[in-house]
Backbone as ProteinMPNN parsed JSONL, in Angstrom:
{"seq_chain_A": "MSPKETPRTSGGGTSRFAGAFTRGRIAMIVVAVLTLVFIFENTREVKIRLLIPEVTMALYLALLATALLGAACGYAFADRRRK", "coords_chain_A": {"N_chain_A": [[11.368, 23.375, 33.528], [10.755, 22.393, 30.246], [7.889, 20.98, 28.465], [8.905, 19.25, 26.532], [11.244, 18.344, 27.599], [10.665, 16.818, 29.787], [10.886, 13.778, 31.568], [9.746, 10.563, 30.47], [7.397, 8.547, 32.073], [6.768, 5.187, 33.103], [4.256, 4.618, 33.989], [2.285, 6.749, 33.516], [3.069, 7.94, 31.179], [3.237, 8.972, 27.716], [2.977, 6.881, 24.89], [5.316, 6.387, 22.264], [4.258, 5.335, 20.015], [1.629, 5.958, 20.013], [0.14, 7.646, 18.268], [0.637, 6.393, 15.914], [-0.796, 4.151, 15.011], [-3.563, 4.568, 13.736], [-7.114, 4.335, 13.029], [-7.501, 4.542, 10.272], [-4.954, 3.933, 9.236], [-4.629, 1.308, 10.124], [-6.711, 0.098, 8.702], [-5.77, 0.471, 6.083], [-3.47, -1.112, 6.156], [-4.612, -3.642, 6.502], [-6.086, -3.837, 4.089], [-3.953, -3.755, 2.267], [-2.56, -6.125, 2.928], [-4.536, -8.067, 2.349], [-4.797, -7.586, -0.385], [-2.244, -8.327, -1.312], [-2.294, -11.068, -0.626], [-4.384, -11.947, -2.303], [-3.229, -11.37, -4.795], [-0.92, -13.052, -4.872], [-2.054, -15.554, -4.671], [-3.093, -16.055, -7.129], [-1.601, -17.495, -9.488], [-1.475, -18.589, -12.025], [-0.761, -18.846, -15.592], [-1.627, -16.329, -17.901], [-3.077, -14.796, -20.843], [-2.509, -11.582, -21.92], [-3.674, -8.725, -23.473], [-2.078, -5.988, -24.693], [-2.909, -3.269, -26.031], [-1.683, -3.605, -28.879], [0.305, -5.813, -28.876], [0.214, -9.244, -27.723], [0.628, -10.649, -24.622], [1.953, -13.273, -22.676], [1.85, -14.026, -19.377], [2.425, -14.479, -15.829], [-0.443, -14.296, -13.79], [-0.299, -13.076, -11.291], [1.8, -11.255, -11.567], [0.729, -9.401, -13.365], [-1.415, -8.428, -11.827], [-0.006, -7.36, -9.66], [1.518, -5.375, -10.932], [-0.578, -3.723, -11.795], [-1.643, -2.954, -9.314], [0.525, -1.523, -8.265], [0.714, 0.567, -10.141], [-1.769, 1.786, -9.667], [-1.398, 2.605, -6.996], [0.677, 4.427, -7.347], [-0.6, 6.363, -8.936], [-2.598, 7.179, -7.13], [-0.994, 8.274, -5.114], [0.172, 10.384, -6.537], [-2.056, 11.995, -7.166], [-2.949, 12.601, -4.581], [-0.751, 14.005, -3.634], [-0.792, 16.19, -5.345], [-3.176, 17.343, -4.538], [-2.577, 18.25, -1.98], [-1.011, 20.468, -2.416]], "CA_chain_A": [[11.597, 22.359, 32.528], [9.702, 22.445, 29.228], [7.243, 19.665, 28.274], [9.727, 18.38, 25.699], [12.366, 17.841, 28.38], [10.224, 15.999, 30.914], [11.102, 12.349, 31.325], [8.532, 9.753, 30.355], [7.274, 7.534, 33.109], [6.124, 3.986, 32.584], [2.861, 4.55, 34.405], [1.377, 7.678, 32.893], [3.682, 8.566, 30.017], [2.638, 8.681, 26.426], [3.743, 5.977, 24.055], [5.722, 7.023, 21.017], [3.448, 4.737, 18.964], [0.221, 6.267, 20.282], [-0.495, 8.192, 17.079], [1.073, 5.673, 14.716], [-1.793, 3.184, 14.567], [-4.918, 5.104, 13.697], [-8.052, 3.426, 12.352], [-7.249, 4.597, 8.838], [-3.722, 3.205, 8.927], [-4.901, -0.116, 10.32], [-7.533, -0.324, 7.567], [-4.912, 0.403, 4.904], [-2.605, -2.282, 6.32], [-5.451, -4.818, 6.244], [-6.357, -3.871, 2.647], [-2.702, -4.097, 1.587], [-2.285, -7.549, 3.153], [-5.519, -8.836, 1.572], [-4.445, -7.436, -1.793], [-1.078, -9.173, -1.579], [-2.733, -12.468, -0.578], [-5.135, -12.181, -3.537], [-2.296, -11.351, -5.928], [-0.027, -14.206, -4.888], [-2.834, -16.784, -4.812], [-3.41, -16.2, -8.549], [-0.281, -17.668, -10.091], [-1.518, -19.254, -13.329], [-0.38, -18.05, -16.758], [-2.748, -15.748, -18.644], [-2.737, -13.97, -21.991], [-2.945, -10.205, -21.718], [-3.511, -7.939, -24.694], [-1.678, -4.61, -24.435], [-3.187, -2.549, -27.272], [-1.386, -4.416, -30.065], [0.907, -7.128, -28.607], [-0.401, -10.146, -26.747], [1.69, -11.093, -23.724], [1.614, -14.344, -21.744], [2.6, -13.833, -18.135], [1.732, -14.928, -14.617], [-1.491, -13.363, -13.401], [0.101, -12.281, -10.121], [2.619, -10.13, -12.018], [-0.178, -8.4, -13.929], [-2.137, -7.816, -10.717], [0.945, -6.565, -8.893], [1.822, -4.175, -11.724], [-1.762, -2.868, -11.748], [-1.731, -2.39, -7.966], [1.575, -0.512, -8.128], [0.303, 1.728, -10.939], [-2.85, 2.44, -8.933], [-0.827, 3.277, -5.824], [1.427, 5.593, -7.827], [-1.59, 7.382, -9.333], [-3.199, 7.699, -5.906], [-0.002, 9.13, -4.464], [0.332, 11.597, -7.343], [-3.245, 12.837, -6.987], [-2.954, 13.092, -3.195], [0.304, 15.019, -3.532], [-1.288, 17.369, -6.051], [-4.249, 17.928, -3.733], [-1.963, 18.919, -0.825], [-0.383, 21.746, -2.814]], "C_chain_A": [[10.44, 22.411, 31.527], [9.086, 21.055, 29.056], [8.08, 18.716, 27.425], [10.85, 17.732, 26.493], [11.944, 16.954, 29.539], [10.427, 14.529, 30.601], [9.765, 11.613, 31.263], [8.533, 8.702, 31.452], [6.536, 6.341, 32.534], [4.647, 3.94, 32.95], [1.95, 5.475, 33.638], [1.923, 8.368, 31.671], [2.965, 8.207, 28.728], [3.562, 7.77, 25.644], [4.139, 6.687, 22.771], [4.968, 6.447, 19.827], [1.966, 5.072, 19.111], [-0.488, 6.788, 19.042], [-0.178, 7.423, 15.814], [-0.003, 4.753, 14.165], [-3.194, 3.764, 14.696], [-5.819, 4.101, 12.986], [-7.797, 3.392, 10.857], [-6.01, 3.82, 8.44], [-3.906, 1.699, 9.1], [-5.716, -0.656, 9.159], [-6.682, -0.463, 6.305], [-3.963, -0.795, 4.978], [-3.386, -3.561, 6.006], [-5.733, -4.95, 4.746], [-5.102, -4.274, 1.875], [-2.383, -5.583, 1.735], [-3.252, -8.411, 2.35], [-5.234, -8.752, 0.075], [-3.264, -8.32, -2.157], [-1.433, -10.656, -1.551], [-3.472, -12.818, -1.863], [-4.197, -12.275, -4.738], [-1.482, -12.636, -5.982], [-0.747, -15.548, -4.864], [-3.173, -17.069, -6.275], [-2.118, -16.275, -9.338], [-0.323, -18.287, -11.479], [-1.124, -18.291, -14.448], [-1.64, -17.567, -17.474], [-2.216, -14.971, -19.84], [-3.336, -12.59, -21.775], [-2.676, -9.439, -23.008], [-3.247, -6.49, -24.313], [-1.758, -3.825, -25.742], [-2.907, -3.428, -28.484], [-0.784, -5.767, -29.677], [0.097, -7.943, -27.596], [0.717, -10.784, -25.937], [1.149, -12.225, -22.859], [2.494, -14.169, -20.517], [1.784, -14.362, -16.963], [0.726, -13.858, -14.184], [-1.065, -12.505, -12.221], [0.989, -11.109, -10.512], [1.758, -9.014, -12.603], [-0.945, -7.687, -12.82], [-1.23, -6.922, -9.889], [1.291, -5.273, -9.621], [0.643, -3.201, -11.699], [-1.903, -2.209, -10.381], [-0.687, -1.297, -7.766], [1.254, 0.742, -8.942], [-0.819, 2.501, -10.245], [-2.349, 3.189, -7.714], [-0.059, 4.524, -6.239], [0.48, 6.713, -8.251], [-2.251, 7.998, -8.104], [-2.265, 8.629, -5.167], [0.143, 10.449, -5.213], [-0.86, 12.537, -7.162], [-3.327, 13.396, -5.574], [-1.912, 14.175, -3.002], [-0.126, 16.311, -4.21], [-2.35, 18.103, -5.232], [-3.699, 18.708, -2.534], [-1.409, 20.287, -1.178], [-1.368, 22.824, -3.08]], "O_chain_A": [[9.276, 22.468, 31.924], [9.69, 20.059, 29.455], [7.976, 17.499, 27.581], [11.356, 16.681, 26.102], [12.804, 16.388, 30.215], [10.164, 14.088, 29.483], [8.793, 11.993, 31.915], [9.546, 8.056, 31.718], [5.765, 6.477, 31.584], [3.867, 3.277, 32.267], [0.917, 5.027, 33.142], [1.299, 9.301, 31.165], [2.186, 7.255, 28.673], [4.785, 7.881, 25.733], [3.377, 7.5, 22.249], [5.028, 7.01, 18.734], [1.136, 4.513, 18.394], [-1.628, 6.4, 18.79], [-0.678, 7.768, 14.743], [-0.105, 4.595, 12.948], [-3.913, 3.478, 15.653], [-5.335, 3.129, 12.406], [-7.869, 2.33, 10.238], [-6.008, 3.125, 7.424], [-3.392, 0.912, 8.305], [-5.446, -1.755, 8.675], [-6.856, -1.413, 5.543], [-3.685, -1.424, 3.956], [-2.879, -4.453, 5.327], [-5.632, -6.044, 4.191], [-5.185, -5.055, 0.927], [-1.978, -6.228, 0.768], [-2.833, -9.389, 1.731], [-5.407, -9.732, -0.65], [-3.279, -8.987, -3.191], [-0.926, -11.425, -2.368], [-3.22, -13.868, -2.454], [-4.351, -13.149, -5.59], [-1.37, -13.247, -7.045], [-0.105, -16.586, -5.023], [-3.505, -18.202, -6.624], [-1.599, -15.26, -9.802], [0.738, -18.493, -12.069], [-1.151, -17.073, -14.271], [-2.602, -18.32, -17.63], [-1.062, -14.543, -19.856], [-4.524, -12.454, -21.484], [-1.578, -9.503, -23.563], [-4.085, -5.841, -23.687], [-0.772, -3.733, -26.473], [-3.853, -3.955, -29.069], [-1.308, -6.795, -30.106], [-0.601, -7.398, -26.741], [1.637, -11.385, -26.493], [0.023, -12.152, -22.366], [3.721, -14.165, -20.609], [0.596, -14.655, -17.101], [1.023, -12.664, -14.214], [-1.426, -11.331, -12.15], [0.945, -10.066, -9.859], [2.017, -7.832, -12.373], [-1.108, -6.468, -12.869], [-1.641, -5.843, -9.462], [1.351, -4.206, -9.012], [0.841, -1.991, -11.593], [-2.247, -1.03, -10.296], [-0.977, -0.261, -7.166], [1.496, 1.857, -8.481], [-0.816, 3.732, -10.239], [-2.82, 4.289, -7.424], [-0.13, 5.555, -5.571], [0.731, 7.882, -7.957], [-2.441, 9.213, -8.047], [-2.692, 9.66, -4.648], [0.229, 11.511, -4.595], [-0.68, 13.747, -7.02], [-3.731, 14.543, -5.386], [-2.15, 15.152, -2.292], [0.144, 17.402, -3.707], [-2.41, 19.333, -5.236], [-4.284, 19.709, -2.122], [-1.346, 21.17, -0.323], [-0.983, 23.942, -3.421]]}, "name": "protein", "num_of_chains": 1, "seq": "MSPKETPRTSGGGTSRFAGAFTRGRIAMIVVAVLTLVFIFENTREVKIRLLIPEVTMALYLALLATALLGAACGYAFADRRRK"}
């Protein structure tokens, strides 16, 4: 029987989540949760100047949009680095 076909035992078997929660992933989850808390605690209206137009919007929307743009840029650079 190959190692892939051996049944898992409750006493000494490996968990399928053993590699899922590394220190780096836990840290990223904590940072993501803290970022979301910070974003949604700042709900007042602010004026934002986008080059020429001035926009009035909720601060949490501006922070959320900035966080999403930063995540997209980070993903793009990480993907480029892998190739």
